[in-house]
Short mmCIF file of C-alpha atoms in Angstrom, two decimals:
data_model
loop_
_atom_site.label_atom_id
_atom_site.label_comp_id
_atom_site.label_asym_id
_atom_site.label_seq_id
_atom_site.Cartn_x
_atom_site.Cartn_y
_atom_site.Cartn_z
CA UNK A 1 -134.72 86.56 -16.01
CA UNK A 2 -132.56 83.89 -15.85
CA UNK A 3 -129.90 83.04 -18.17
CA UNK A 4 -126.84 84.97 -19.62
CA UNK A 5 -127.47 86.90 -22.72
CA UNK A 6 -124.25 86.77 -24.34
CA UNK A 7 -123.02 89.42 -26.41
CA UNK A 8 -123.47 88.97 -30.29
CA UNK A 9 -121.12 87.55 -32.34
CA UNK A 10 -118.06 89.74 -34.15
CA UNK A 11 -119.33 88.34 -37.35
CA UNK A 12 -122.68 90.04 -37.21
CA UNK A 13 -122.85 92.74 -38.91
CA UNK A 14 -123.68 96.76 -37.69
CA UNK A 15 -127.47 96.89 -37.10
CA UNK A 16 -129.67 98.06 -40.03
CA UNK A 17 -130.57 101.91 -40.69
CA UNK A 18 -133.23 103.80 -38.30
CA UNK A 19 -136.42 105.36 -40.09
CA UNK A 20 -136.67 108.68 -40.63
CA UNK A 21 -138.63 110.14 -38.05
CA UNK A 22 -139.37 112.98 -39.92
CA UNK A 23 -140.93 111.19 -42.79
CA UNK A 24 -144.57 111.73 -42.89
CA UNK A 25 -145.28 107.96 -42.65
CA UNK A 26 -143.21 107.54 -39.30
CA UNK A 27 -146.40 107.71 -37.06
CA UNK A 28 -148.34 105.36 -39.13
CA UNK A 29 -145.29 102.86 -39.33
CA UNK A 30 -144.87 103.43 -35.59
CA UNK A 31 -148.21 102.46 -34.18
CA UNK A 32 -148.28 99.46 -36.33
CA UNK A 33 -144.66 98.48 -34.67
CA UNK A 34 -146.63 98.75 -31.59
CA UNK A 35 -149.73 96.99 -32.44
CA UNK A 36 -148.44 93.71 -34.59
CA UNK A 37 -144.35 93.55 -33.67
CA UNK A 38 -143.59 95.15 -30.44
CA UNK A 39 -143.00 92.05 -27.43
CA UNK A 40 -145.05 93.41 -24.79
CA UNK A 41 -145.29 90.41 -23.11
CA UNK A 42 -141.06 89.50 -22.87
CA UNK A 43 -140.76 93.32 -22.60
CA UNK A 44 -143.18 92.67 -19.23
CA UNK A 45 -141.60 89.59 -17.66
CA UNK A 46 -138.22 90.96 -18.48
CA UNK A 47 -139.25 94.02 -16.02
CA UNK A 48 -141.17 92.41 -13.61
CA UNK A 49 -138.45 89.47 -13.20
CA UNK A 50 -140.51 86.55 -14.44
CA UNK A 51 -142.87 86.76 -11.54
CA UNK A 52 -146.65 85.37 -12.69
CA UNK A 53 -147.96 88.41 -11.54
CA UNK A 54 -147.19 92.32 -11.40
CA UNK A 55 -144.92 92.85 -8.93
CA UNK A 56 -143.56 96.67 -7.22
CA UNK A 57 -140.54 96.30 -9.21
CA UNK A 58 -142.96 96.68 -12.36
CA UNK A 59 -145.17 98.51 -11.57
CA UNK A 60 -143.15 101.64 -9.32
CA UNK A 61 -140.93 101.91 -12.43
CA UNK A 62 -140.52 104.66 -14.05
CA UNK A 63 -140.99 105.00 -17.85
CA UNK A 64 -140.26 108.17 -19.71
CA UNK A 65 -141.84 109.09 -22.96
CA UNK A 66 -140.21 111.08 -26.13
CA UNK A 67 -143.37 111.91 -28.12
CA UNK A 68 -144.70 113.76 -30.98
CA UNK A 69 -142.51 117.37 -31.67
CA UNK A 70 -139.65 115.98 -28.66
CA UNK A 71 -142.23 116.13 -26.03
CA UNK A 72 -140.84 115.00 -23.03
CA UNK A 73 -142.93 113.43 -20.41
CA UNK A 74 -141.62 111.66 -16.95
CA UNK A 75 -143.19 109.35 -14.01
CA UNK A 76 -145.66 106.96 -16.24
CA UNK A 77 -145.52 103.71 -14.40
CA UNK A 78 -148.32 101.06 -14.92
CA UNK A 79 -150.41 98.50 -13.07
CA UNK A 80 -149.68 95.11 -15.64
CA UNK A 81 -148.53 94.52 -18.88
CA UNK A 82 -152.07 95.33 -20.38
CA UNK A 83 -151.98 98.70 -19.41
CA UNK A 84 -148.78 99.09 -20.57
CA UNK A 85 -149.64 98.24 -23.86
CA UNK A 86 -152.71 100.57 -23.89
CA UNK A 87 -150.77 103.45 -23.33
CA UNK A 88 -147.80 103.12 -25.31
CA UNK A 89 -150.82 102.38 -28.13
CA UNK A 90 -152.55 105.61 -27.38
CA UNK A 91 -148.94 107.53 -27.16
CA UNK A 92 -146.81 106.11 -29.71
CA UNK A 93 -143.48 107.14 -28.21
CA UNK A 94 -140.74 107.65 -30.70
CA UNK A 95 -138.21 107.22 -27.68
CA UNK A 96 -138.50 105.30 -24.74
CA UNK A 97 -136.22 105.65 -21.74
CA UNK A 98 -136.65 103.02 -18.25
CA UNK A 99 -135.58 104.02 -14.74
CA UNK A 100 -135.56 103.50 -11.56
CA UNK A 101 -138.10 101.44 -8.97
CA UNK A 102 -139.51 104.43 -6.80
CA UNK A 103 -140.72 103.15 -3.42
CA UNK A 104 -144.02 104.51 -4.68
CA UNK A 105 -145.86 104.33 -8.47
CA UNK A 106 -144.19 107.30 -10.36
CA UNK A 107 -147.65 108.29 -11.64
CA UNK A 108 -148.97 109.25 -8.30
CA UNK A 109 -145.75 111.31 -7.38
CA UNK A 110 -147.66 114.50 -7.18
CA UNK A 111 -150.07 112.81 -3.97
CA UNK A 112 -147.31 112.46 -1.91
CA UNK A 113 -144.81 113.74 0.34
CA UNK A 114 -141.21 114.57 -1.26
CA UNK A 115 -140.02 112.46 1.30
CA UNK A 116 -141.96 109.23 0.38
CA UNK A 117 -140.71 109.33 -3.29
CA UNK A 118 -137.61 107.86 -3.37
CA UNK A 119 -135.45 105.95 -5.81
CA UNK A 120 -135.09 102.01 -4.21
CA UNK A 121 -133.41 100.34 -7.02
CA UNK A 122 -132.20 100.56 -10.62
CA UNK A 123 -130.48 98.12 -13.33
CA UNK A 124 -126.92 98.71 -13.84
CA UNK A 125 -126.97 100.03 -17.00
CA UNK A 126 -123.07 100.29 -19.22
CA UNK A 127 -123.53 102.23 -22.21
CA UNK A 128 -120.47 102.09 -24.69
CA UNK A 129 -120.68 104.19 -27.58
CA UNK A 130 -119.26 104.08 -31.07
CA UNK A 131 -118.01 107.77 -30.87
CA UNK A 132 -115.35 106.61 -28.02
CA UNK A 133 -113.21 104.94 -30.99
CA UNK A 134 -113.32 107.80 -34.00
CA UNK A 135 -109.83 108.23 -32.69
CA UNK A 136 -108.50 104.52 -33.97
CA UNK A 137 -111.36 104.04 -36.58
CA UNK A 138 -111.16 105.31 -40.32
CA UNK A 139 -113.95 104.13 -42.08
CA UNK A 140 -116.74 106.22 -40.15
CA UNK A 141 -116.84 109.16 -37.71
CA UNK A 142 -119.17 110.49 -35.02
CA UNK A 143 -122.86 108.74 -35.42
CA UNK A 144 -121.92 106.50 -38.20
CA UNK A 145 -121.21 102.99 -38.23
CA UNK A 146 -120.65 100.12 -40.39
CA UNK A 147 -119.62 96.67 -40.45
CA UNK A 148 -115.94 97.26 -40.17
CA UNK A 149 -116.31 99.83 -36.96
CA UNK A 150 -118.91 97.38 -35.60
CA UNK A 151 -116.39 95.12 -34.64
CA UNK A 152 -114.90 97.60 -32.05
CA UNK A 153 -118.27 97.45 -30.31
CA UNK A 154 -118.25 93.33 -30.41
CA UNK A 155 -114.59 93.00 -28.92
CA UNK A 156 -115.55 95.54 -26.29
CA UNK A 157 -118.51 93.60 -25.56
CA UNK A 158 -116.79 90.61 -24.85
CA UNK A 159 -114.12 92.38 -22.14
CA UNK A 160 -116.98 93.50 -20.08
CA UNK A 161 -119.11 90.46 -20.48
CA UNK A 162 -115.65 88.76 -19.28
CA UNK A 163 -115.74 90.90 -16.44
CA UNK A 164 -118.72 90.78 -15.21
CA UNK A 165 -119.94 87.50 -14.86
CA UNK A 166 -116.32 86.06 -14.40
CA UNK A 167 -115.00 89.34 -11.63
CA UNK A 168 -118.31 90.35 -10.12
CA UNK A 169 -120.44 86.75 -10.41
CA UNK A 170 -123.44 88.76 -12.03
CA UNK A 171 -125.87 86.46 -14.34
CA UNK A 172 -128.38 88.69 -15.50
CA UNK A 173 -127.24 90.64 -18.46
CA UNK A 174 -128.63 91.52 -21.49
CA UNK A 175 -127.02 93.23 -24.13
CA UNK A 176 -128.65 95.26 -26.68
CA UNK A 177 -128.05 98.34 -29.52
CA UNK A 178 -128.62 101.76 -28.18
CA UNK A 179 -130.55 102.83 -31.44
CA UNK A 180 -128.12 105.35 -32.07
CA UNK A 181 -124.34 104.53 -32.05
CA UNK A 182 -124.31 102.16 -29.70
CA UNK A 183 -124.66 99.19 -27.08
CA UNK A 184 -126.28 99.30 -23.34
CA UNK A 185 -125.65 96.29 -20.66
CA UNK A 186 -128.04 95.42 -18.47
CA UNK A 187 -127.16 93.90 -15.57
CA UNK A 188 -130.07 92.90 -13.66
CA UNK A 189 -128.91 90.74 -10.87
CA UNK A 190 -130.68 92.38 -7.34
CA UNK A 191 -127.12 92.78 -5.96
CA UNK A 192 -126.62 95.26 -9.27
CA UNK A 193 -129.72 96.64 -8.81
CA UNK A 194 -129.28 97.90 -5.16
CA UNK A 195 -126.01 99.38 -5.51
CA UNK A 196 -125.58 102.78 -4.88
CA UNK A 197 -123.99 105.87 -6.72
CA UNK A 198 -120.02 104.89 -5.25
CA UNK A 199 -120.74 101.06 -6.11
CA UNK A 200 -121.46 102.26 -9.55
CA UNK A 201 -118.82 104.09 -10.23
CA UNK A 202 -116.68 101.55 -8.77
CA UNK A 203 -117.44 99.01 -11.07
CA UNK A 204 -116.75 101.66 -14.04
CA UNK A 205 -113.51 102.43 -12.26
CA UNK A 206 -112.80 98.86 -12.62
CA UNK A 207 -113.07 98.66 -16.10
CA UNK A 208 -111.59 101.86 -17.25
CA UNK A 209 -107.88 101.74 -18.90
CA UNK A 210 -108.30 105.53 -21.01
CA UNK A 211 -108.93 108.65 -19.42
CA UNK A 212 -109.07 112.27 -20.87
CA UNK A 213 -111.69 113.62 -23.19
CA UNK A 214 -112.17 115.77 -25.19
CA UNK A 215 -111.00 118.98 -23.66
CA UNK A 216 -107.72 116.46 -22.89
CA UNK A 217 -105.55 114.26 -24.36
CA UNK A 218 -106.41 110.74 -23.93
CA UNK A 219 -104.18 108.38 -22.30
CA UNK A 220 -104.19 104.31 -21.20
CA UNK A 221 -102.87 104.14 -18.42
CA UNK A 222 -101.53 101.12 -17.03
CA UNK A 223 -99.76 99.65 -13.87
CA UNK A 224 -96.43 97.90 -14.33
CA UNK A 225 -98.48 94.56 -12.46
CA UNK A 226 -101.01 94.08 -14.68
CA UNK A 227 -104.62 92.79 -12.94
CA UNK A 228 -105.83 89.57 -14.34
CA UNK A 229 -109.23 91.20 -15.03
CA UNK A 230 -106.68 93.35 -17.89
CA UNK A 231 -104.24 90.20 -18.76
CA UNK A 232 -107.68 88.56 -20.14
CA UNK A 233 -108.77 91.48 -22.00
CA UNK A 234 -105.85 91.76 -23.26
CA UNK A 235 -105.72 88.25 -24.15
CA UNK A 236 -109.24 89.22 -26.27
CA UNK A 237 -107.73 92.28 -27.82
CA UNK A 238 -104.72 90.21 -29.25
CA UNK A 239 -107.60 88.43 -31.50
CA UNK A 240 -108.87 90.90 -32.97
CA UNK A 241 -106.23 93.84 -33.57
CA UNK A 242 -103.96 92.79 -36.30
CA UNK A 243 -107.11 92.29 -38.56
CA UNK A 244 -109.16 95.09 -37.02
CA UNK A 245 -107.04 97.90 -36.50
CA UNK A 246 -104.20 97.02 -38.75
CA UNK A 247 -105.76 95.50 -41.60
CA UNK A 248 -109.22 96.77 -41.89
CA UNK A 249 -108.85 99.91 -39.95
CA UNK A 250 -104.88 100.72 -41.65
CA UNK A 251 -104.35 102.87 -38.49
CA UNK A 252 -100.84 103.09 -39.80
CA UNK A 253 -101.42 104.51 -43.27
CA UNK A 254 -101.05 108.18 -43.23
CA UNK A 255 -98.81 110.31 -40.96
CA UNK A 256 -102.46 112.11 -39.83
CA UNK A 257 -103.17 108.62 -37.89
CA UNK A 258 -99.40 107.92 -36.91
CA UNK A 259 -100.14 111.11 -34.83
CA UNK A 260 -103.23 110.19 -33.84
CA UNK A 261 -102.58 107.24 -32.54
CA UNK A 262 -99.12 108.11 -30.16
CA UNK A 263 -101.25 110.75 -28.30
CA UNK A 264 -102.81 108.17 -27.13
CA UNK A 265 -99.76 106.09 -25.71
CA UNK A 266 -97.68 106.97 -22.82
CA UNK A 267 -93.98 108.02 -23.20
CA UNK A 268 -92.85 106.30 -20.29
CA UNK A 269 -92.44 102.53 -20.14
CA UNK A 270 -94.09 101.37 -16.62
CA UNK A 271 -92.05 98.19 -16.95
CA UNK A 272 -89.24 99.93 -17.08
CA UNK A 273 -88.60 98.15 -20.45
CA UNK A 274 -87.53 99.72 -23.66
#
């Protein structure tokens, strides 16, 4: 990997409709995916960090499989990218899910000692999902999105992209759709990659201005000395809202949303302002 992968455009519009994996021609449409369209070999040097040949960060990762009736299976790992190929062929996994480096190949995890399999590194992996905003958004709810919503995902993009390369100097990102109702980040720089569990959710920390959920009410919550990391993203917001939310969204339209929306403000003025 080398370059930033930036994060689509606002103007692009909500990605197109899954299949139906419970149509009777999934399978058939699946393993053709596989065997004419799917990039095995940029899905390869993506993993294996552009190195000419197969390297332990390729192949002691862990791939999970979601196949046939929601079988589950963990700890496949392979030697190169032809392998790979062959056995997501022979599988046809409806799901796919990566994880971490192990410090041996997950597929001989049963041959050793406890001890000697052990997580060494994983991506940094920031998962924002459309559900987080079916308290400001009126044209879909839950799973469902469209081009209007989309744009939530786009501006939110952008603030962590900011923050990332611009805060924490990472390079490697990519940014792609969840396949649900979604976005993931992938930061792949080796500093992101070795952090542990408190470096994780430091960096989330970081970035977090709402908390609550649902068994709470939600609240931003924000210093009276605002951190330049938020000054930018607020700078970003200010783009977007008056068409987004305002226009597009009409947060302001029924009482119902009124409501809505002040739950999610704080009384108090932490400028001491009015």
């Amino acid at each position: 990997m080398s370059a930033v992968a930036h994060p689509m455009s606002t103007d692009e519009a909500a990605p197109p409709p899954v299949f139906d994996v419970g149509s009777p021609d999934f399978p058939v449409l699946l393993r053709a995916f596989y065997d004419k369209l799917f990039p095995f070999q940029t899905y390869y040097d993506w993993l294996n960090y552009g190195a000419p040949e197969p390297t332990k960060v390729f192949q002691n990762r862990e791939f999970s499989f979601t196949i046939g009736d929601d079988i589950y299976i963990r700890y496949q790992s392979f030697r190169d990218r032809d392998t790979m190929k062959s056995e997501f062929l022979r599988l046809c996994p409806s799901k796919i899910d990566i994880g971490a480096v192990y410090t041996t190949r997950p597929r001989d995890k049963k041959s050793v000692l406890p001890g000697a399999f052990q997580p060494t590194e994983k991506d940094l992996v920031l998962d924002i999902d459309m559900t987080d905003y079916d308290e400001i958004r009126t044209c879909c709810q839950g799973g469902d999105i469209c081009r209007r919503c989309w744009r939530f995902m786009t501006v939110a993009m952008h603030i962590i992209h900011a923050a990332l390369v611009e805060d924490f100097g990472f390079r490697h990102i990519m940014w792609v759709y969840s396949g649900r109702r979604g976005v993931h980040c992938w930061v792949s720089d080796e500093q992101a990659r070795q952090l542990g569990n408190d470096g994780r959710r430091a960096i989330v920390g970081y970035l977090e201005v709402i908390r609550g959920g649902s068994n709470q009410e939600r609240k931003v919550n924000l210093p009276a000395q605002l951190h330049p990391h938020l000054i930018r993203s607020y700078g970003i917001v200010r783009q977007h809202f008056a068409d987004l939310v305002l226009n597009q969204q009409e947060v302001l339209r029924e009482p119902e949303q009124w409501q809505r929306i002040l739950r999610i403000i704080p009384d108090e003025d932490p400028s001491g302002l009015s």
